[in-house]
Short mmCIF file of C-alpha atoms and ligand atoms in Angstrom, two decimals:
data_model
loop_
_atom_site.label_atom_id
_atom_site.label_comp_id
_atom_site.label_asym_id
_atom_site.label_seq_id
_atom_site.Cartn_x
_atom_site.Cartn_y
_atom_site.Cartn_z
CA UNK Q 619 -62.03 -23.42 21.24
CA UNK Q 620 -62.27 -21.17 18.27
CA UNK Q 621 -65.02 -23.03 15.93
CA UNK Q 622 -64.09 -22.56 12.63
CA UNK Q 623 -67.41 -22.78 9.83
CA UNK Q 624 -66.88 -22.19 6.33
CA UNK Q 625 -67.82 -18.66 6.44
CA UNK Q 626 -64.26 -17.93 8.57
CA UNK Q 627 -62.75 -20.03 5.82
CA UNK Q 628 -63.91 -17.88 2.89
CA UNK Q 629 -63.52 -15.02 4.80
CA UNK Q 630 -59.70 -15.62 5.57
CA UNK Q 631 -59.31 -17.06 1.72
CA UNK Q 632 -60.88 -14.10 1.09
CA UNK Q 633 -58.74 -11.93 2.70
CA UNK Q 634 -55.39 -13.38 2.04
CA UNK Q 635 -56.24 -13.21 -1.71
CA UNK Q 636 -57.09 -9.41 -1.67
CA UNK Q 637 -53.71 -8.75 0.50
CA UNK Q 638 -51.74 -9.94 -2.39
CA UNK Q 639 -52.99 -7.08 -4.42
CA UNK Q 640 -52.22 -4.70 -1.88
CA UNK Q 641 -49.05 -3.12 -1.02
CA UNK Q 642 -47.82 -4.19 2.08
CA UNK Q 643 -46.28 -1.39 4.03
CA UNK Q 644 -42.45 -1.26 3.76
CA UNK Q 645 -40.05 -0.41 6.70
CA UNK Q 646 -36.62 1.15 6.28
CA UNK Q 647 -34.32 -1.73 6.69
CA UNK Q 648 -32.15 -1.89 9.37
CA UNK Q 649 -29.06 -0.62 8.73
CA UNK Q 650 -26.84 -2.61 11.02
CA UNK Q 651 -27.98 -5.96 9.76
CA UNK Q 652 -25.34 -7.70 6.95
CA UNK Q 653 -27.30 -8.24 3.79
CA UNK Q 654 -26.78 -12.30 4.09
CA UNK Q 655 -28.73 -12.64 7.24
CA UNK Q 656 -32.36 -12.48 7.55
CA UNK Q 657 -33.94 -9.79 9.49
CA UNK Q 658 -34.63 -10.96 13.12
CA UNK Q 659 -38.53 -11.54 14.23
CA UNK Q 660 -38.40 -7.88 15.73
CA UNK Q 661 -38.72 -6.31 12.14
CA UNK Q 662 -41.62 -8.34 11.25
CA UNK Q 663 -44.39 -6.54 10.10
CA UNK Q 664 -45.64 -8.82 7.27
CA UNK Q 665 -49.10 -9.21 8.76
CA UNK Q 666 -49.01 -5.75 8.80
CA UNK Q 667 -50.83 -3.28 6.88
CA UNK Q 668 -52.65 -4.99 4.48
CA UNK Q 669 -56.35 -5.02 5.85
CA UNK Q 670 -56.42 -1.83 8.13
CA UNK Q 671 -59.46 0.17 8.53
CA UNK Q 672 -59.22 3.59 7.03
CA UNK Q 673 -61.49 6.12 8.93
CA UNK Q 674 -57.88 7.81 9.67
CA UNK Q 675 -57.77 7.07 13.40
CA UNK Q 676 -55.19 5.14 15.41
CA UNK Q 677 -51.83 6.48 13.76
CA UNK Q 678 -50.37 5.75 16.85
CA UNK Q 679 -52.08 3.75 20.12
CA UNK Q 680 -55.32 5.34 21.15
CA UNK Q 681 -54.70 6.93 24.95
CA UNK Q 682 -57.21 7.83 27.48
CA UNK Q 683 -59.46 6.54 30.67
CA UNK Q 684 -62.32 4.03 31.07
CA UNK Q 685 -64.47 3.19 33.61
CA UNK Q 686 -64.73 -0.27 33.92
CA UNK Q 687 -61.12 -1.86 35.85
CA UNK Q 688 -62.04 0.62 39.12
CA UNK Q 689 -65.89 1.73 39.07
CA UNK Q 690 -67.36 -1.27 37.10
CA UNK Q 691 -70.96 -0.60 37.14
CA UNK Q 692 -70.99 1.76 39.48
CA UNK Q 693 -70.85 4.95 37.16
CA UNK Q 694 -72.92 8.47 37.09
CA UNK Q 695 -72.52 11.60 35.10
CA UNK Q 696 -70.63 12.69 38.06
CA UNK Q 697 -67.50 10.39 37.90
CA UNK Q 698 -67.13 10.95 34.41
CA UNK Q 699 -66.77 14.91 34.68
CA UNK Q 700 -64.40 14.61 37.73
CA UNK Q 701 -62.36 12.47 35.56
CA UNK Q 702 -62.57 14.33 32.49
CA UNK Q 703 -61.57 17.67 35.09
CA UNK Q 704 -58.50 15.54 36.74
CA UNK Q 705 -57.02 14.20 33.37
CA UNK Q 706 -56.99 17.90 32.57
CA UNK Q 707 -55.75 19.36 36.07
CA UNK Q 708 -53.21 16.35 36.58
CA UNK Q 709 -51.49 17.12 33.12
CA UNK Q 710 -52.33 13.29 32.28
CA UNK Q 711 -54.43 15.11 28.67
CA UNK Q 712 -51.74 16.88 27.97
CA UNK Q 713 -49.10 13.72 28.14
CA UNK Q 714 -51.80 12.19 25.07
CA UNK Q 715 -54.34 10.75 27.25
CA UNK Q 716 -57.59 12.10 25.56
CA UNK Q 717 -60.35 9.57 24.99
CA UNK Q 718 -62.43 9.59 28.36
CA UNK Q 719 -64.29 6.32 27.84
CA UNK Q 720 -67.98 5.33 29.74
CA UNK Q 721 -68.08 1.48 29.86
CA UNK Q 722 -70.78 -0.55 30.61
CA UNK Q 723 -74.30 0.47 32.22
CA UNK Q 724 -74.69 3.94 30.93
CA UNK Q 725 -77.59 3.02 29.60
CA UNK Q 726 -81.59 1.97 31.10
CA UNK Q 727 -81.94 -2.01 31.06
CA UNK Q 728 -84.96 -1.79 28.24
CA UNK Q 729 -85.42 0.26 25.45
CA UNK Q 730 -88.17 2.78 24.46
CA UNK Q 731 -91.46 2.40 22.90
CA UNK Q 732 -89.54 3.31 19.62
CA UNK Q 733 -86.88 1.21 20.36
CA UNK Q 734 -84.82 3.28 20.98
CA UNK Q 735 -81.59 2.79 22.88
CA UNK Q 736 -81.84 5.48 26.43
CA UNK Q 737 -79.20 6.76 29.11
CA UNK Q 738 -80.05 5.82 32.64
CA UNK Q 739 -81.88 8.59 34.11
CA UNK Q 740 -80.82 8.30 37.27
CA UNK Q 741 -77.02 7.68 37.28
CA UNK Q 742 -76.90 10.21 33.97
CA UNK Q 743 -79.76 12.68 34.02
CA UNK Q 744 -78.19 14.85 31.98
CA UNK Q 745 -77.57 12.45 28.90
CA UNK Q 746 -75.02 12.07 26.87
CA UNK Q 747 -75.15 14.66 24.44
CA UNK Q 748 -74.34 17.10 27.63
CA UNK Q 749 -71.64 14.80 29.06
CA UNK Q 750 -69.85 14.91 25.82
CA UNK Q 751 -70.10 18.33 25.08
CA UNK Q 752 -68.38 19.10 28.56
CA UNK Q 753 -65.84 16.71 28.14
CA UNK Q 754 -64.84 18.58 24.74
CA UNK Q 755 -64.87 21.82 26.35
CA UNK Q 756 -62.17 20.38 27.81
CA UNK Q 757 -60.59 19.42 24.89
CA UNK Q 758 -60.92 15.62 25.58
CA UNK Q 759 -62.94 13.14 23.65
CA UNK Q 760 -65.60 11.20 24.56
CA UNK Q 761 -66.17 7.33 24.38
CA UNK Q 762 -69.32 5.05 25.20
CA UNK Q 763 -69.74 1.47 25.22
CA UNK Q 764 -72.08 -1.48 23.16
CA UNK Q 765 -72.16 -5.36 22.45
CA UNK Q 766 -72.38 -7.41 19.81
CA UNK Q 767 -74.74 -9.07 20.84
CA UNK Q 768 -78.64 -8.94 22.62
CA UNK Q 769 -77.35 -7.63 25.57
CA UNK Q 770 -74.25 -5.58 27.08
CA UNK Q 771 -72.53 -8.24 29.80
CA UNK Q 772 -74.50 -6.40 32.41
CA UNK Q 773 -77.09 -7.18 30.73
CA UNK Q 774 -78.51 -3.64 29.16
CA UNK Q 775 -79.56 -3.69 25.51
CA UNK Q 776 -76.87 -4.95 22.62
CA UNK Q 777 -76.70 -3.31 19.31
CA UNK Q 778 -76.66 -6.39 17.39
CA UNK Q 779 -79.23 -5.94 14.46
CA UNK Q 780 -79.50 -2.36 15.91
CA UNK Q 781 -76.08 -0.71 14.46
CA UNK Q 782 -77.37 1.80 12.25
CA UNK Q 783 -80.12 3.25 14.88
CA UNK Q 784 -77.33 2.50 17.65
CA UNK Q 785 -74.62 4.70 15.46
CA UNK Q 786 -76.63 7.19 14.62
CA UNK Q 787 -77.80 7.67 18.00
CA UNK Q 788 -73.94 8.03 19.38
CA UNK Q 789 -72.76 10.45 16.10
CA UNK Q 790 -76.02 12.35 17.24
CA UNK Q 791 -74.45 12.52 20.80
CA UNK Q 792 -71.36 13.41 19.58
CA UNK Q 793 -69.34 10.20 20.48
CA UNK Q 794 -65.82 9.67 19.59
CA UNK Q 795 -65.13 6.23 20.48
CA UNK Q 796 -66.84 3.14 20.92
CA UNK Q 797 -65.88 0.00 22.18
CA UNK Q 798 -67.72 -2.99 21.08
CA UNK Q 799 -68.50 -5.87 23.54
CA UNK Q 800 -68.69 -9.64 22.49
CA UNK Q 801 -71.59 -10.59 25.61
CA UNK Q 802 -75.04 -12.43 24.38
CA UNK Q 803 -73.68 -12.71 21.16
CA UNK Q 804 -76.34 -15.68 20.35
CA UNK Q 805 -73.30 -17.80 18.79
CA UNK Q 806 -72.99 -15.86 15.36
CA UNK Q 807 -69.34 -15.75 14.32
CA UNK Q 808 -67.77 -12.43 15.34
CA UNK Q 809 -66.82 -11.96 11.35
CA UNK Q 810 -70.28 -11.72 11.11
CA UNK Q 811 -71.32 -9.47 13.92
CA UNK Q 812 -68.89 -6.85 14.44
CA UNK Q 813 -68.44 -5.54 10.50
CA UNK Q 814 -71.56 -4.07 10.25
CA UNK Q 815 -71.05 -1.61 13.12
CA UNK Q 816 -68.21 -0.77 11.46
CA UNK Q 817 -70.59 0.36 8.06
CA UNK Q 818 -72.59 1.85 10.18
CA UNK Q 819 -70.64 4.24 12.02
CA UNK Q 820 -68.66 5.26 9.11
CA UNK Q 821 -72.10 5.85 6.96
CA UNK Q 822 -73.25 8.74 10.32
CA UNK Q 823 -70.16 10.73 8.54
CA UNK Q 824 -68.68 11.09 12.09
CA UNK Q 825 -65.01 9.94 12.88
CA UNK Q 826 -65.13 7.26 15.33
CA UNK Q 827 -62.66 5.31 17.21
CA UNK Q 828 -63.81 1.60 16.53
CA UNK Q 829 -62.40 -0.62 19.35
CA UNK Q 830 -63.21 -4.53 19.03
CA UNK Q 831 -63.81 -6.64 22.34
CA UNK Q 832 -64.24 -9.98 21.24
CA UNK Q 833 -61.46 -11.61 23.53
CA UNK Q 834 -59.28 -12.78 21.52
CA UNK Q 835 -61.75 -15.84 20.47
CA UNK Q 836 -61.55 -15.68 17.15
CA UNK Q 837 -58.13 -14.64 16.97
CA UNK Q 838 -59.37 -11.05 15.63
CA UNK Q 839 -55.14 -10.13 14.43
CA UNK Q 840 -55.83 -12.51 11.30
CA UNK Q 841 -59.25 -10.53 10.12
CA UNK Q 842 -60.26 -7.47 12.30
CA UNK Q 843 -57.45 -5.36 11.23
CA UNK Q 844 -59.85 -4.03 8.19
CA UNK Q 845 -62.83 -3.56 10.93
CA UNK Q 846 -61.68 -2.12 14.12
CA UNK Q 847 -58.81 0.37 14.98
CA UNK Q 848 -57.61 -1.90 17.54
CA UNK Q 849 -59.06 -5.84 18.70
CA UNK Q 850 -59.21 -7.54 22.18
CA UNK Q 851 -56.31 -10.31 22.20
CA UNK Q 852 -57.22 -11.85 25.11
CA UNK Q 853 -59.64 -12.47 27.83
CA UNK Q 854 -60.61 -9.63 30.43
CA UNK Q 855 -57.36 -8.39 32.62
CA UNK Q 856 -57.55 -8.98 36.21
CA UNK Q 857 -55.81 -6.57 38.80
CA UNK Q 858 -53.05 -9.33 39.34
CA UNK Q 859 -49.50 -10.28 38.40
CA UNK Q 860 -51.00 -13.83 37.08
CA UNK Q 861 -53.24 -12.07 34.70
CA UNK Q 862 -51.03 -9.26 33.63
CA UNK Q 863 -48.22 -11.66 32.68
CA UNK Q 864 -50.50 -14.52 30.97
CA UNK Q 865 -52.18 -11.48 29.07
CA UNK Q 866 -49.14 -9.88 27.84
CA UNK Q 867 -47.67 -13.32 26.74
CA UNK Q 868 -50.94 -13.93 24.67
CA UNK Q 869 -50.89 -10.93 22.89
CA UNK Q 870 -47.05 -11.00 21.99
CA UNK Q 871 -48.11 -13.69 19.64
CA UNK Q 872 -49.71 -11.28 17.47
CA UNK Q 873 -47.06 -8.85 17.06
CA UNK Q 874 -46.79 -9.20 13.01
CA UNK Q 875 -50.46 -8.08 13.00
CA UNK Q 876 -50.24 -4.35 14.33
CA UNK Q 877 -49.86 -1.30 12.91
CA UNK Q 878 -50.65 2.74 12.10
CA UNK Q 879 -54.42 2.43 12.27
CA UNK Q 880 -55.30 -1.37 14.04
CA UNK Q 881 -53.78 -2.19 16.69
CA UNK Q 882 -53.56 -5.17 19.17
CA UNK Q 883 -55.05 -4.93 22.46
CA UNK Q 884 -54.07 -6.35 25.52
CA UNK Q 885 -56.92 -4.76 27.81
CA UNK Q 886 -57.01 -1.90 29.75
CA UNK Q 887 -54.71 -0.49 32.37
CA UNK Q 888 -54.69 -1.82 35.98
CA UNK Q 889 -52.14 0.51 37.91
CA UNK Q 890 -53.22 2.36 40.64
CA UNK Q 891 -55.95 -0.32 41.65
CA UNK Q 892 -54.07 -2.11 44.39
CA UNK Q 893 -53.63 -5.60 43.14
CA UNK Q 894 -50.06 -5.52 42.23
CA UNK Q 895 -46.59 -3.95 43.29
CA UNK Q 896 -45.03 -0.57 42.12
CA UNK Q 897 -42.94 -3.03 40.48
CA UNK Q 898 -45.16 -5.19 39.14
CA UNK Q 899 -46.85 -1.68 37.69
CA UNK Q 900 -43.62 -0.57 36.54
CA UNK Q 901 -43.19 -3.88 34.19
CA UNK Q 902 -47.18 -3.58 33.31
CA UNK Q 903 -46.81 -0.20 32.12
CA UNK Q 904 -43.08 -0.90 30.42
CA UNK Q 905 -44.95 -3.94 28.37
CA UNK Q 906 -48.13 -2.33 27.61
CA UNK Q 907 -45.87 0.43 26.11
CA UNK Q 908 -43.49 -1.81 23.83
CA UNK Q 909 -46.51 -3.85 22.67
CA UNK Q 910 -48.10 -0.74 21.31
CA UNK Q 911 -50.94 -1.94 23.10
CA UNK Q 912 -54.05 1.00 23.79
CA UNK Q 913 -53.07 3.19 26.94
CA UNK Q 914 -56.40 3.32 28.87
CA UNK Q 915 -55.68 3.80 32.21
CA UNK Q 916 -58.34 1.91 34.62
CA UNK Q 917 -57.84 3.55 37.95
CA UNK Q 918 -59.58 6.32 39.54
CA UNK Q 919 -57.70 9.52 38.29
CA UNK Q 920 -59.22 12.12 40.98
CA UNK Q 921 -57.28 10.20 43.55
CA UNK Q 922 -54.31 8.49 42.55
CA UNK Q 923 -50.76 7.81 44.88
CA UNK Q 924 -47.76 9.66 43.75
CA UNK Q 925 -46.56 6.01 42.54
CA UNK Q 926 -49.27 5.62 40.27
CA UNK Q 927 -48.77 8.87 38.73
CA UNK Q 928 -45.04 8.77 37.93
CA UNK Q 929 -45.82 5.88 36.51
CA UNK Q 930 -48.97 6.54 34.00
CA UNK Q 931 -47.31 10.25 33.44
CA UNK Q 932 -43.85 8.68 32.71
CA UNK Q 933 -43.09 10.70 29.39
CA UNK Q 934 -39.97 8.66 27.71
CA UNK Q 935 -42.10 5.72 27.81
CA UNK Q 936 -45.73 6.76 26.43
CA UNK Q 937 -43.35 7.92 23.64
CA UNK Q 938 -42.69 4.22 22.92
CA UNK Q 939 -45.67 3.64 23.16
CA UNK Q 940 -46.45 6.80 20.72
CA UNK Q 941 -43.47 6.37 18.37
CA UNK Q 942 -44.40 6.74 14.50
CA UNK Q 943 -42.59 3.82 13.53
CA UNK Q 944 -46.11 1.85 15.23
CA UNK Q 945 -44.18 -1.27 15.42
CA UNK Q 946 -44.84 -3.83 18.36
CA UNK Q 947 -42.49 -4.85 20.30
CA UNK Q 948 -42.18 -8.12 21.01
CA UNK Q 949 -40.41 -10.97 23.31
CA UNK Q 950 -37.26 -11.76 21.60
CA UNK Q 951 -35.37 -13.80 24.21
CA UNK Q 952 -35.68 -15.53 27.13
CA UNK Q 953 -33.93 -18.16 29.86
CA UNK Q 954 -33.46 -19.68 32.81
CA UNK Q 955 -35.44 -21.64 35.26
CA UNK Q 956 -39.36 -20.99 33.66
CA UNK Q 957 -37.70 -18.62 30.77
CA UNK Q 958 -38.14 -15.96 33.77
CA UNK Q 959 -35.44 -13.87 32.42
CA UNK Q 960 -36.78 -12.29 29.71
CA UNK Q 961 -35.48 -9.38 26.96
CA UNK Q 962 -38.61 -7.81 24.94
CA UNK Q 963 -37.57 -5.50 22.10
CA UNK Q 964 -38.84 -3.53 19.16
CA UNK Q 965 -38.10 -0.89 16.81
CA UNK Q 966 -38.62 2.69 17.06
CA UNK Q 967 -37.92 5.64 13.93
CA UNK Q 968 -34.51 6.59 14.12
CA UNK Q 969 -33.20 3.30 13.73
CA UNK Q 970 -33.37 3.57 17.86
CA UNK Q 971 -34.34 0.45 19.74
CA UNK Q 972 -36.75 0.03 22.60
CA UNK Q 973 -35.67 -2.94 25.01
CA UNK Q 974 -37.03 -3.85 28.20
CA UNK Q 975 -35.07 -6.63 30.61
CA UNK Q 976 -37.80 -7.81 32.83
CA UNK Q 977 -37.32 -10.16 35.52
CA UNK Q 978 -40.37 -12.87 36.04
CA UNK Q 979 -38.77 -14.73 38.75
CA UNK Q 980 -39.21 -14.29 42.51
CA UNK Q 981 -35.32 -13.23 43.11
CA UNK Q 982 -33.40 -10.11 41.74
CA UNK Q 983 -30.79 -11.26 38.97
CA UNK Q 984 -28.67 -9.77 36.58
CA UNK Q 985 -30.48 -9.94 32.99
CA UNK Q 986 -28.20 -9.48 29.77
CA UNK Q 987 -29.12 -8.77 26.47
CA UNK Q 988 -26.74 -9.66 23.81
CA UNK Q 989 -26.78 -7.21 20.18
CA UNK Q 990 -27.37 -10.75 17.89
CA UNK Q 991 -30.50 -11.02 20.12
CA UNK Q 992 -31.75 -7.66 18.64
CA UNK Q 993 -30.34 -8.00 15.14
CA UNK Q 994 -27.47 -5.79 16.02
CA UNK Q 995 -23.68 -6.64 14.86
CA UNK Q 996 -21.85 -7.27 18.12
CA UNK Q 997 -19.49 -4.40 16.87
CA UNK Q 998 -22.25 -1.51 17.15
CA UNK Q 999 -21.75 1.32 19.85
CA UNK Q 1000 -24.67 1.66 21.57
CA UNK Q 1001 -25.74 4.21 23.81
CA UNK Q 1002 -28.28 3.35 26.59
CA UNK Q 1003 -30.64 5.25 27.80
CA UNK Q 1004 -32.74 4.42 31.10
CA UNK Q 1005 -36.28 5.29 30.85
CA UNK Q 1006 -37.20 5.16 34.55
CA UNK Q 1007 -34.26 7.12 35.52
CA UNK Q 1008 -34.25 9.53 33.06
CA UNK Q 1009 -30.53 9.57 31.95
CA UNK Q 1010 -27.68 7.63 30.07
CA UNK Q 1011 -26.49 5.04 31.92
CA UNK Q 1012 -23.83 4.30 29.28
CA UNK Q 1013 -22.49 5.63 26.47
CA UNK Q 1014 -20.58 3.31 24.29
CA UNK Q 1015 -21.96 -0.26 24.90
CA UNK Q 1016 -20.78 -2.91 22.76
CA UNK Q 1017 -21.78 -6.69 22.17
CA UNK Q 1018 -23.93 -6.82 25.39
CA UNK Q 1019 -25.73 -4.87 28.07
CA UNK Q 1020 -26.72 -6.14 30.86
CA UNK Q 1021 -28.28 -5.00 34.17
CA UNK Q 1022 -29.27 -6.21 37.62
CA UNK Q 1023 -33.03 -6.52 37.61
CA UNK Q 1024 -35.07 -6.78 40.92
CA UNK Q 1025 -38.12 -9.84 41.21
CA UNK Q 1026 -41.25 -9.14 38.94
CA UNK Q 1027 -39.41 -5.73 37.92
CA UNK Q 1028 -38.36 -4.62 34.72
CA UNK Q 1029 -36.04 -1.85 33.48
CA UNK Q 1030 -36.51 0.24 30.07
CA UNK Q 1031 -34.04 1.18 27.90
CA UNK Q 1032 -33.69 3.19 24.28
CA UNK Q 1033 -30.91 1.91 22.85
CA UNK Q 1034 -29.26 4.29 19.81
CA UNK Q 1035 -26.78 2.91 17.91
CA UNK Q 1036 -23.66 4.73 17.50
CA UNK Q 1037 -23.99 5.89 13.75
CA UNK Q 1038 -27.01 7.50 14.81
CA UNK Q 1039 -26.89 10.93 16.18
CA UNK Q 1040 -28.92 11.37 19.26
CA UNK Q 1041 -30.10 14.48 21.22
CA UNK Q 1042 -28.52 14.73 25.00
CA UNK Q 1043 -31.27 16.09 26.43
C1 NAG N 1364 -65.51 5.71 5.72
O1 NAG N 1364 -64.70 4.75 5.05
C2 NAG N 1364 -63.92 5.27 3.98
C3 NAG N 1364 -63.23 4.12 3.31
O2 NAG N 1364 -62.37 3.45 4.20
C4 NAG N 1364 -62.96 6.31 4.52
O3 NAG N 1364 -62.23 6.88 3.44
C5 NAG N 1364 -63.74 7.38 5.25
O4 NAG N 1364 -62.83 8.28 5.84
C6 NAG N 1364 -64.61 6.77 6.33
N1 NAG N 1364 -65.42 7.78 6.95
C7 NAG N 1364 -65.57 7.86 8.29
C8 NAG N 1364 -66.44 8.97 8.75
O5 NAG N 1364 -65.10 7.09 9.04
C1 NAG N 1365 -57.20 -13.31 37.29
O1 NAG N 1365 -56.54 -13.89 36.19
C2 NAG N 1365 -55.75 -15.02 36.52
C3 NAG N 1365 -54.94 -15.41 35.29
O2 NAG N 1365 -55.74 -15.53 34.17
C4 NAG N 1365 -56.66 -16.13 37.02
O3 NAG N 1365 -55.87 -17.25 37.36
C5 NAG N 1365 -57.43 -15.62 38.22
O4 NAG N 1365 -58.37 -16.59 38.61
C6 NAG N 1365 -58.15 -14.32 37.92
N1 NAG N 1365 -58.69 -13.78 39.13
C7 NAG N 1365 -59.93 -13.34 39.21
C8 NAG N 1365 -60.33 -12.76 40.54
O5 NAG N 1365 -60.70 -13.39 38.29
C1 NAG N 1366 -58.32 7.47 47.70
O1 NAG N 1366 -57.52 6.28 47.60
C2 NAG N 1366 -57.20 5.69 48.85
C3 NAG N 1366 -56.31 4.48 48.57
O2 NAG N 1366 -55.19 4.86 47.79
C4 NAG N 1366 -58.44 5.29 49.59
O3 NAG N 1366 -58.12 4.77 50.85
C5 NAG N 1366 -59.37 6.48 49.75
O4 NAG N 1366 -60.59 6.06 50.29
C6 NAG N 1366 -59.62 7.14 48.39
N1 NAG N 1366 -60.39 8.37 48.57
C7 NAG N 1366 -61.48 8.63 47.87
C8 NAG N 1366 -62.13 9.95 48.13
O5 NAG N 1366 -61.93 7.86 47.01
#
């Protein structure tokens, strides 16, 4: 559906003819691969690195809250302090989750006589400035929300032809973050629309996060990597196993694309709103992790189960999520009936391995995962670490692992080849 005009066209000719100038960043080979064969698809960064945007952000995944999967419109000053208070008292801020992010209708549905952008009076009458200075009293940051277009999706004012008034107002405020809607957006090409936001927050002086939501419609991994810190893959999430798998099978395809400082995103967090099964959450979290997609958990964090908090808080796997390597992991195998069986895989420093078995179909079954699958020589001594249980669950695997896997679940694993020395903790 993606219409492509010759402006895309230069723009991508453009791009792909800078990248050859640039050096593309280089990963320590993998050690346990012969030197005939070719690296497997895991190791693929090539798409990597050449066009990200340097405002020194998004090292690894950005981590936080945001409004929008549970409260929707239905925000105030109020919700946002409580939340900023509970990611503190929970421990969720210390586990990395800092950016507490306001989504849309923050703001009045006109602006002022000097057309001004202002905060709705009566769901913030405090403004914004106030919000975000309590938020970093608590050592969080704060993020707010804008479109691309004429109007938000809920239809308050857009800041397209408005960016430099629009990012001067949120530097002014003291915003850390801002994600970038794709509503109203009067059919201009999103090449067009969402770099000069990008000038303009970087000319206010002020670090901002710079998150792209254009949906994935102009497949953003082939050109936003040198204007956002991380770009919309797909379509909104839905609180459902149908949209969480669809979603995390669309953004695999853009693996090659993400790196230290742009990353690909997926959308935001859905555990803890009800839609889907502690293990359907389990796999949802597991995936989001390996992708390297954003951690932005979309439930209500002043009142969450004790399921939905060992799973957001669970430590081994944010640091997947948080590992410097900042490679994506990616589907590497799959089989049986509707390829339901699936092994997803990626690198992490230490020559260690992240690898998640995750069962799709409606039945438990035993998954395996075979060492050529993940560029391993059968030969290798792995030891096999279980994420969700916390321990090794075996110490000197060779050739194959494999597991029994219950329906829609998934089990993590950090795999640590036998050469490598590992801690036992
Ligand atoms: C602005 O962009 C330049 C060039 O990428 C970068 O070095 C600088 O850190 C950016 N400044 C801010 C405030 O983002
Ligand atoms: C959620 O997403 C799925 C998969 O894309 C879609 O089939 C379904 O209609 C969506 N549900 C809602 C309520 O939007
Ligand atoms: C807390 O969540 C439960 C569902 O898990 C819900 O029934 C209850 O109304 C919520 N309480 C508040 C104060 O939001």
């Amino acid at each position: 559906m993606a219409k492509i005009t010759m402006g895309m066209l230069t723009t991508i000719l453009y791009f792909y003819v800078i990248s050859e100038a640039v050096t593309a960043r280089v990963l320590p080979s993998h050690p346990y691969l012969n030197g005939q064969e070719k690296p497997i698809n895991i190791f693929d960064t090539s798409k990597y690195g050449i066009l990200q945007l340097g405002n020194g952000l998004a090292k690894t995944p950005q981590m936080g809250w945001n409004s929008w999967n549970f409260f929707a419109c239905d925000i105030n000053e109020k919700v946002i302090r409580e939340t900023a208070d509970a990611l503190v008292s929970t421990g969720l801020a210390k586990l990395g989750y800092i950016y507490v992010n306001i989504d849309d209708c923050w703001s009045e549905p006109v602006r002022d006589l000097k057309g001004q952008l202002v905060t709705d009076s009566k769901t913030f009458p405090s403004g914004i400035k106030a919000l975000a200075d309590y938020v970093h009293s608590k050592g969080l940051k704060l993020g707010i929300y804008s479109d691309a277009g004429a109007f938000t999706c809920q239809v308050r004012p857009g800041s397209l032809f408005h960016e430099k008034d629009e990012a001067n107002l949120f530097a002014s405020w003291g915003v850390d973050y801002l994600k970038y809607d794709n509503c109203f957006n009067l059919g201009i090409d999103p090449e067009k629309r969402y770099p000069p936001m990008r000038d303009a927050l970087n000319a206010t002086g002020r670090t901002i996060f710079y998150s792209l939501c254009e949906w994935g419609v102009h497949d953003p991994a082939l050109w936003a990597g040198k204007v956002g810190n991380s770009w919309r893959t797909t379509d909104d999430i839905n609180d459902s196993w149908a949209s969480m798998t669809t979603i995390a099978d669309l953004n695999d395809k853009w693996a090659a694309y993400a790196g230290p400082g742009g990353w690909n995103d997926p959308d935001m967090l859905e555990v803890g709103n009800g839609g889907m099964t502690y293990e359907e959450y389990r796999a949802h979290f597991s995936i989001w992790a390996l992708m390297k997609a954003p951690l932005l958990i979309g439930c209500d964090v002043r009142n969450m189960t004790a399921e939905t908090y060992e799973i957001i808080s669970n430590e081994e796997v944010i640091a997947v999520n948080q590992d410097p390597l900042g490679v994506q992991g990616r589907k590497v195998y799959s089989y049986g009936t509707d390829s339901c069986y699936q092994v997803w895989a990626g690198p992490l420093s230490g020559q260690r391995l992240a690898v998640v078995l995750w069962n799709r179909g409606s039945k438990p079954a035993t998954i395996v995962v075979g060492w050529a699958a993940l560029g391993l020589q059968s030969s290798i001594r792995v030891s096999v670490r279980d994420l969700w249980k916390h321990e090794y669950v075996l110490e000197n695997a060779v050739a194959s692992f494999s597991t029994r896997v219950d329906a829609h679940a998934c089990e993590m694993y950090v795999f640590t080849p036998s050469t490598v020395t590992h801690s036992s903790s």
